[in-house]
PDB file of C-alpha atoms in Angstrom:
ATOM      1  CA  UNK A  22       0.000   0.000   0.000  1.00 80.00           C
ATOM      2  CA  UNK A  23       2.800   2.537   0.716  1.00 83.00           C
ATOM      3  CA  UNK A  24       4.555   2.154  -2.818  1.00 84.00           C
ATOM      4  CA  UNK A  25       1.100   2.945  -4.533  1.00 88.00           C
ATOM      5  CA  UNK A  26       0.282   5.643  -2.380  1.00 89.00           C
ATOM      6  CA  UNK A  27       4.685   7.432  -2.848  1.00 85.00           C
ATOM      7  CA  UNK A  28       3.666   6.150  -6.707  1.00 84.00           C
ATOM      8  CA  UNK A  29       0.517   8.305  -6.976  1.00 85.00           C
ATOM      9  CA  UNK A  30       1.822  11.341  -5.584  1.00 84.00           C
ATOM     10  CA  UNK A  31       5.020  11.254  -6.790  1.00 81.00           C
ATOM     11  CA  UNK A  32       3.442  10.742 -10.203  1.00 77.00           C
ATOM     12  CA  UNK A  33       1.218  13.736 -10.281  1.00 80.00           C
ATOM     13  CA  UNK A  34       3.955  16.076 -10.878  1.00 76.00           C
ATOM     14  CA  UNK A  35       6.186  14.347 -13.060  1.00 73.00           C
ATOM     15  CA  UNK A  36       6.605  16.054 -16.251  1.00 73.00           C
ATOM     16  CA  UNK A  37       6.127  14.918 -19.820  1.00 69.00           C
ATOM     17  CA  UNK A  38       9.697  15.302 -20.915  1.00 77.00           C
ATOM     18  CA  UNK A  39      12.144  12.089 -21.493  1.00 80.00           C
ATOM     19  CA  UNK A  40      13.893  10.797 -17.992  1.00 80.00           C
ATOM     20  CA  UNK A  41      11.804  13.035 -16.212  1.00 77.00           C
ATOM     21  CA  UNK A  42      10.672  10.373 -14.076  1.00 78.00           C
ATOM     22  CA  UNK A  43      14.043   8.993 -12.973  1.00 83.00           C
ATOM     23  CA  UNK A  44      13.865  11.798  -9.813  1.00 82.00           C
ATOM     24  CA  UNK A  45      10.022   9.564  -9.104  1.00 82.00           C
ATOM     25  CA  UNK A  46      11.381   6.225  -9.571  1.00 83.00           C
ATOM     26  CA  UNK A  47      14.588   7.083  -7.148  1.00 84.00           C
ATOM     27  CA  UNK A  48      12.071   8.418  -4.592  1.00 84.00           C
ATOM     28  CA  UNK A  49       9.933   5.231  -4.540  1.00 84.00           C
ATOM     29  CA  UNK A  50      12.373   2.744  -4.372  1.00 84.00           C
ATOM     30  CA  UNK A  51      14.082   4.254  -1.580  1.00 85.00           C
ATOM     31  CA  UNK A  52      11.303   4.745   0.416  1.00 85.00           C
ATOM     32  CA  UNK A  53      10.879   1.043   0.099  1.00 86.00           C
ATOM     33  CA  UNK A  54      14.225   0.476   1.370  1.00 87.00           C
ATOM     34  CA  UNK A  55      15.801  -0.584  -2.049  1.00 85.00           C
ATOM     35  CA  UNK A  56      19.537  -0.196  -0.956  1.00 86.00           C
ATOM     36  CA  UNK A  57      21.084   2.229  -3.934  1.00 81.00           C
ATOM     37  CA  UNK A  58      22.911  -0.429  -6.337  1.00 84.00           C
ATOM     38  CA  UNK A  59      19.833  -1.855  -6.807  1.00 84.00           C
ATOM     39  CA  UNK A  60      17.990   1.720  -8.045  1.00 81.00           C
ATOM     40  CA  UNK A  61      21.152   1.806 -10.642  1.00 82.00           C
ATOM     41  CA  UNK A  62      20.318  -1.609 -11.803  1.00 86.00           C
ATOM     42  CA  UNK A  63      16.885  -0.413 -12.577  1.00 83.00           C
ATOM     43  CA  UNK A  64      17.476   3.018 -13.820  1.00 80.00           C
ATOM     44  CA  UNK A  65      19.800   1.462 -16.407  1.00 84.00           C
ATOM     45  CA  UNK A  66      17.166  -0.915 -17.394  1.00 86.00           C
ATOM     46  CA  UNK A  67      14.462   1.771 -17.368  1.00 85.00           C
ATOM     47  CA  UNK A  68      14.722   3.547 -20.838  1.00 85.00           C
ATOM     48  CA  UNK A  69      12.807   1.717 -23.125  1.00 87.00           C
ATOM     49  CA  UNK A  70       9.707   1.621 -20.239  1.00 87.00           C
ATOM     50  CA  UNK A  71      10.616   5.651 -20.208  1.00 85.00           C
ATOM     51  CA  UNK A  72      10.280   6.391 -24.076  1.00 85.00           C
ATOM     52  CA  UNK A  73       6.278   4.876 -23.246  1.00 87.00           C
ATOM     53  CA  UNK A  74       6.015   6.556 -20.563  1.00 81.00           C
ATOM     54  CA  UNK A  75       6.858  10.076 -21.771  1.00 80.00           C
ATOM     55  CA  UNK A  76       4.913   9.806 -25.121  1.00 85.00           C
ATOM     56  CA  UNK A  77       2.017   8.510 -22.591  1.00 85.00           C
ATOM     57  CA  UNK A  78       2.073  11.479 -20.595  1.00 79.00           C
ATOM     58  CA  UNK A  79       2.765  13.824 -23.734  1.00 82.00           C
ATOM     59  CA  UNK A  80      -0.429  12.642 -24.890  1.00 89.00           C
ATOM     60  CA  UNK A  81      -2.686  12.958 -21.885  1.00 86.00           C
ATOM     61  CA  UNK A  82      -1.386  16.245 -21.226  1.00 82.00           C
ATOM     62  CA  UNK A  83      -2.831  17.824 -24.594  1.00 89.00           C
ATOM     63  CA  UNK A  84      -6.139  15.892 -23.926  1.00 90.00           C
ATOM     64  CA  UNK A  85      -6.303  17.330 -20.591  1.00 80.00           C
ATOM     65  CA  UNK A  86      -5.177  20.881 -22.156  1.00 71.00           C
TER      66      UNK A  86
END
């Protein structure tokens, strides 16, 4: 219950630019106790799931807009 409740607020202000939500993911997984070599591990892994992520919230935003 904590991770989706850090998930949902962190990911109300994460903006729709690439890598923008490397800052949220950092933030989540620490406050989960994720020791810090594992957050690299992910982070490196984490680019393709950002490219969907970004053109996800690029395309929300100018519904919303």
């Amino acid at each position: 219950f904590t991770v989706v409740l850090i998930a949902l607020l962190t990911s109300i202000g994460v903006a729709g630019i690439p890598a923008a939500s490397l800052v949220a993911i950092t933030i989540i997984l620490s406050a989960i106790g994720l020791p810090l070599e594992a957050v690299g591990l992910i982070l490196a892994v984490d680019r393709v799931l950002d490219m969907c992520r970004t053109s996800v919230n690029v395309f929300s935003d100018s519904c919303g807009a």
